[in-house]
């Protein structure tokens, strides 16, 4: 298995593995040459045929332009002019004329369907309108509908039956009404077949030919039995004809469905379905292997799927081998597949701006799927927020990807199905052009592999029926397959020591032998020497014409390998407890406090903890982690040893505020509380224990404007909000609001990066009320408290005096609003009389032991006058004094309280030391026998 520096460094610094991989993205928009303001239509695909994904965009919804990904990590631009004067609702990208360069088809609301066709160099696009293309285009797609090796165009129509344009074999798209009856419910009224929205071409029944599923959403139609709301499935009969069969397979849903996507969420070789709806919750249907589906949405963990989702597809973003779900529209969400038919929503994968639409592909060619996001205003109107390129942060999971090219099949191999066999089961992908609602995703098919290090086998079925089989593939590569001609499975870069380069060194990057080469620095040799930081790729071409581009190989000079320290527990510890500190992965560790050399330590004392590791180019020390300690000393007792003359109860005492008494040194049940405690009956000896409970924090403060007195109004704009700083760890318990009408409101907490920290949907009554939030606040600046949509909550206007900052005790300071300029201090938004408390910590002291013994200690029994035993009680040794007048043999015995002999021995007159440290705590009888008489003493060992 090959891993480059990026993977190794992630392992050292992040400690990531398949079981703990996260999904996160960083904004990489700065790599693009110009900003773009898309509507709903965005697309990703390898437009120029260099095995790298490119961006296809419609600026302002209709200006066609391209961003071509280059091997050196940059992008180049091509502007192609306006395809229309109106914003487009659907776009699809594919090589319709089989000339090696992708073409683009788009359309909108009755502005015709526009065919932007590339020349053979991919440098000029000529746009024409398709004949008979007056329709309200929604989603659209390319598919080889009649399997003749040429891509055909399918367009969903909102106001009537969908339309098909068949390829005439020279790249021309001709309107066709015979290949498929797209009006199965005509009934003499074309409107009966309207409401065609999202569509997906898929060989859902795995019989070797593609089928078509359409999600129907006809606004204003309320009946779920109306044909305009019934999802349709056009089953390929295998002879060039299609039959509508949704009801046969239990897929004729009558919800207001916007999109549908097929994907295998459980790696059992059959395709499951995810459907988004606008009137009811989404649907996640699992295939039992015979195209019988069960909706598991209610138990899947997918939540918050209400409102207006516009996109919804399956993609494996963390490369763990299981398809995740991404949704956008009036909210964006990513749900991570847990591998057991449940999903977990990912926290803050993007920033706070709501992604309306997106396309997915690998836009830095590192093997992880990225997201190109648009921030339109529902549905297709571009907003003032520019598109964003969200680069997947990646992790240590393995992956493999496939670039297919058809020869007998259409050149893009659209309609091909790939099955990957490994320890994860059987993963399935299909090559599709046009998915979800009006978008187009990369044709390169990615498979996450988690910790799998070898792909057992791969079966690729092209639309022509030609099958390619590959065996024992190594992860971390883009495999290139040309139908029935060649396969390239060796596109790797290797380097001694990975991609780490110490200052002054030279690093050789090597490609496998036997190919022609083009490196990202334009070198054409098998190996190159590098001395500078950079991202490198190489394109390999085999003698028989197969070409593949390696994954991105980052080289870093003298990298900063400063370790991070993860904290398990609270850094404010109670006396006698600990917090676990764990270094990021490294070859060795040295902790400054305690001298630990393991990756994790238990910090038991206060101080600033650091760990030093040995990196590739030197040693590195982490930033300090400060551990503080709350004092919780063991309580003082009136006496550690209490004696009572006869069996009975004893009165014990201790000093402290909150005391608990036990009869066990740890655990057990509380027998009593308070400074005084009366024991149960003691017959011989017993032990009792007392602890003190200390409570820290919990103070509550109020602040902010106390009420809505003064001028103002109910606000219908959620774009404005209060900004505040958190000075101490605290809890925002509640706020006061004034509402114009009862109903649900969404309140969200954001940090200064724009990431959402918390959210609460609460039913607020009309008028004044108090809302319980219980938002956890960590120290930091630039937090904001916001509402969503049309809040209809009161805000004070400029004429009401503002006195920023409003301090809430020493914990929070409300500093102003997000209104720019001097006006930030002239408004006060929505949330009054903040109730904030410090978190409450409870510490429990060690327990103090008290022994209760029955009988008078020190009372001797016997005839040996002058004999004594001390100290009593003792913990280890007894001194035994026997007068010299005692003659003859002298022996000693020790008996337990039950009469069992536990020690015996010989003594002599004078002073002797007897070691009793081996005895358990308790009361014993110490007996001396001699020719002159006997002596017995009760002793206590503790």
Short mmCIF file of N, CA and C in Angstrom, two decimals, residues 573-631:
data_model
loop_
_atom_site.label_atom_id
_atom_site.label_comp_id
_atom_site.label_asym_id
_atom_site.label_seq_id
_atom_site.Cartn_x
_atom_site.Cartn_y
_atom_site.Cartn_z
N UNK A 573 -9.47 19.87 37.41
CA UNK A 573 -9.67 18.59 38.06
C UNK A 573 -9.86 18.77 39.56
N UNK A 574 -10.53 17.81 40.13
CA UNK A 574 -10.66 17.78 41.57
C UNK A 574 -9.39 17.20 42.18
N UNK A 575 -9.07 17.64 43.37
CA UNK A 575 -7.93 17.07 44.10
C UNK A 575 -8.14 15.56 44.24
N UNK A 576 -7.11 14.80 43.83
CA UNK A 576 -7.19 13.35 43.89
C UNK A 576 -7.68 12.71 42.62
N UNK A 577 -8.11 13.50 41.62
CA UNK A 577 -8.56 12.93 40.35
C UNK A 577 -7.57 13.30 39.26
N UNK A 578 -7.90 13.00 38.01
CA UNK A 578 -6.95 13.22 36.92
C UNK A 578 -7.70 13.55 35.64
N UNK A 579 -6.96 14.02 34.64
CA UNK A 579 -7.46 14.24 33.30
C UNK A 579 -6.46 13.60 32.34
N UNK A 580 -6.96 12.95 31.28
CA UNK A 580 -6.09 12.25 30.34
C UNK A 580 -5.67 13.17 29.21
N UNK A 581 -4.36 13.26 28.98
CA UNK A 581 -3.80 14.05 27.89
C UNK A 581 -3.19 13.09 26.89
N UNK A 582 -3.52 13.26 25.60
CA UNK A 582 -3.05 12.36 24.56
C UNK A 582 -2.39 13.15 23.45
N UNK A 583 -1.15 12.81 23.15
CA UNK A 583 -0.43 13.46 22.07
C UNK A 583 -0.88 12.90 20.73
N UNK A 584 -0.79 13.72 19.68
CA UNK A 584 -0.95 13.18 18.34
C UNK A 584 0.16 12.17 18.08
N UNK A 585 -0.07 11.29 17.11
CA UNK A 585 0.82 10.15 16.90
C UNK A 585 2.23 10.59 16.52
N UNK A 586 3.22 9.95 17.10
CA UNK A 586 4.63 10.23 16.80
C UNK A 586 5.44 8.99 17.15
N UNK A 587 6.74 9.06 16.85
CA UNK A 587 7.61 7.92 17.12
C UNK A 587 7.92 7.77 18.60
N UNK A 588 7.91 8.86 19.36
CA UNK A 588 8.21 8.82 20.79
C UNK A 588 7.72 10.08 21.46
N UNK A 589 7.62 10.05 22.80
CA UNK A 589 7.00 11.15 23.52
C UNK A 589 7.78 11.43 24.80
N UNK A 590 7.84 12.70 25.19
CA UNK A 590 8.44 13.09 26.45
C UNK A 590 7.60 14.20 27.06
N UNK A 591 6.94 13.89 28.20
CA UNK A 591 6.08 14.86 28.87
C UNK A 591 6.89 15.63 29.91
N UNK A 592 6.64 16.92 30.03
CA UNK A 592 7.46 17.76 30.92
C UNK A 592 7.11 17.59 32.39
N UNK A 593 5.89 17.18 32.71
CA UNK A 593 5.49 16.96 34.10
C UNK A 593 5.25 15.47 34.30
N UNK A 594 5.92 14.90 35.22
CA UNK A 594 5.76 13.48 35.50
C UNK A 594 6.71 12.59 34.73
N UNK A 595 7.33 13.14 33.67
CA UNK A 595 8.33 12.36 32.93
C UNK A 595 7.76 11.22 32.12
N UNK A 596 6.48 11.25 31.78
CA UNK A 596 5.89 10.16 31.01
C UNK A 596 6.45 10.07 29.61
N UNK A 597 6.49 8.85 29.08
CA UNK A 597 7.02 8.62 27.73
C UNK A 597 6.01 7.89 26.85
N UNK A 598 4.77 7.77 27.29
CA UNK A 598 3.73 7.13 26.48
C UNK A 598 2.92 8.21 25.77
N UNK A 599 2.08 7.79 24.82
CA UNK A 599 1.31 8.75 24.06
C UNK A 599 0.28 9.45 24.93
N UNK A 600 -0.24 8.76 25.94
CA UNK A 600 -1.23 9.34 26.84
C UNK A 600 -0.71 9.31 28.26
N UNK A 601 -1.05 10.34 29.03
CA UNK A 601 -0.74 10.36 30.46
C UNK A 601 -1.97 10.80 31.22
N UNK A 602 -2.03 10.43 32.50
CA UNK A 602 -3.06 10.92 33.39
C UNK A 602 -2.46 12.02 34.25
N UNK A 603 -2.88 13.25 34.00
CA UNK A 603 -2.36 14.40 34.74
C UNK A 603 -3.10 14.50 36.06
N UNK A 604 -2.36 14.38 37.18
CA UNK A 604 -2.97 14.37 38.50
C UNK A 604 -2.64 15.62 39.31
N UNK A 605 -1.77 16.47 38.79
CA UNK A 605 -1.39 17.66 39.53
C UNK A 605 -1.53 18.89 38.64
N UNK A 606 -1.71 20.07 39.23
CA UNK A 606 -1.87 21.26 38.41
C UNK A 606 -0.55 21.65 37.74
N UNK A 607 -0.66 22.37 36.61
CA UNK A 607 0.53 22.84 35.92
C UNK A 607 0.29 22.97 34.43
N UNK A 608 1.31 23.45 33.70
CA UNK A 608 1.28 23.58 32.25
C UNK A 608 1.98 22.38 31.64
N UNK A 609 1.23 21.52 30.97
CA UNK A 609 1.76 20.28 30.43
C UNK A 609 2.13 20.46 28.95
N UNK A 610 3.28 19.99 28.57
CA UNK A 610 3.69 19.94 27.16
C UNK A 610 4.26 18.56 26.87
N UNK A 611 4.25 18.20 25.58
CA UNK A 611 4.87 16.96 25.14
C UNK A 611 5.83 17.30 24.01
N UNK A 612 6.98 16.68 24.03
CA UNK A 612 7.99 16.88 22.99
C UNK A 612 8.14 15.59 22.20
N UNK A 613 8.11 15.71 20.87
CA UNK A 613 8.26 14.54 20.00
C UNK A 613 9.44 14.78 19.06
N UNK A 614 9.99 13.71 18.53
CA UNK A 614 11.07 13.81 17.56
C UNK A 614 10.46 13.69 16.16
N UNK A 615 10.50 14.78 15.40
CA UNK A 615 9.99 14.77 14.04
C UNK A 615 11.05 14.37 13.05
N UNK A 616 10.68 14.39 11.79
CA UNK A 616 11.61 13.98 10.73
C UNK A 616 12.80 14.92 10.66
N UNK A 617 12.54 16.22 10.81
CA UNK A 617 13.61 17.22 10.66
C UNK A 617 13.97 17.91 11.97
N UNK A 618 13.59 17.38 13.12
CA UNK A 618 13.91 17.99 14.40
C UNK A 618 12.89 17.62 15.45
N UNK A 619 13.09 18.15 16.66
CA UNK A 619 12.14 17.90 17.74
C UNK A 619 11.15 19.05 17.82
N UNK A 620 9.94 18.72 18.31
CA UNK A 620 8.87 19.70 18.36
C UNK A 620 8.13 19.55 19.68
N UNK A 621 7.77 20.68 20.27
CA UNK A 621 7.08 20.70 21.54
C UNK A 621 5.70 21.32 21.37
N UNK A 622 4.73 20.69 21.96
CA UNK A 622 3.35 21.16 21.83
C UNK A 622 3.14 22.46 22.59
N UNK A 623 2.05 23.14 22.26
CA UNK A 623 1.62 24.26 23.08
C UNK A 623 1.20 23.73 24.44
N UNK A 624 1.37 24.54 25.50
CA UNK A 624 1.04 24.04 26.84
C UNK A 624 -0.46 23.85 27.03
N UNK A 625 -0.78 22.83 27.79
CA UNK A 625 -2.15 22.57 28.24
C UNK A 625 -2.17 22.80 29.74
N UNK A 626 -2.98 23.76 30.19
CA UNK A 626 -3.00 24.13 31.61
C UNK A 626 -4.03 23.32 32.36
N UNK A 627 -3.55 22.62 33.38
CA UNK A 627 -4.41 21.85 34.27
C UNK A 627 -4.49 22.58 35.60
N UNK A 628 -5.69 22.88 36.04
CA UNK A 628 -5.89 23.49 37.35
C UNK A 628 -6.57 22.48 38.28
N UNK A 629 -6.43 22.74 39.59
CA UNK A 629 -6.94 21.78 40.57
C UNK A 629 -7.84 22.47 41.57
N UNK A 630 -8.96 21.84 41.86
CA UNK A 630 -9.88 22.32 42.88
C UNK A 630 -9.61 21.55 44.17
N UNK A 631 -9.37 22.30 45.24
CA UNK A 631 -9.01 21.67 46.50
C UNK A 631 -10.18 20.88 47.07
#
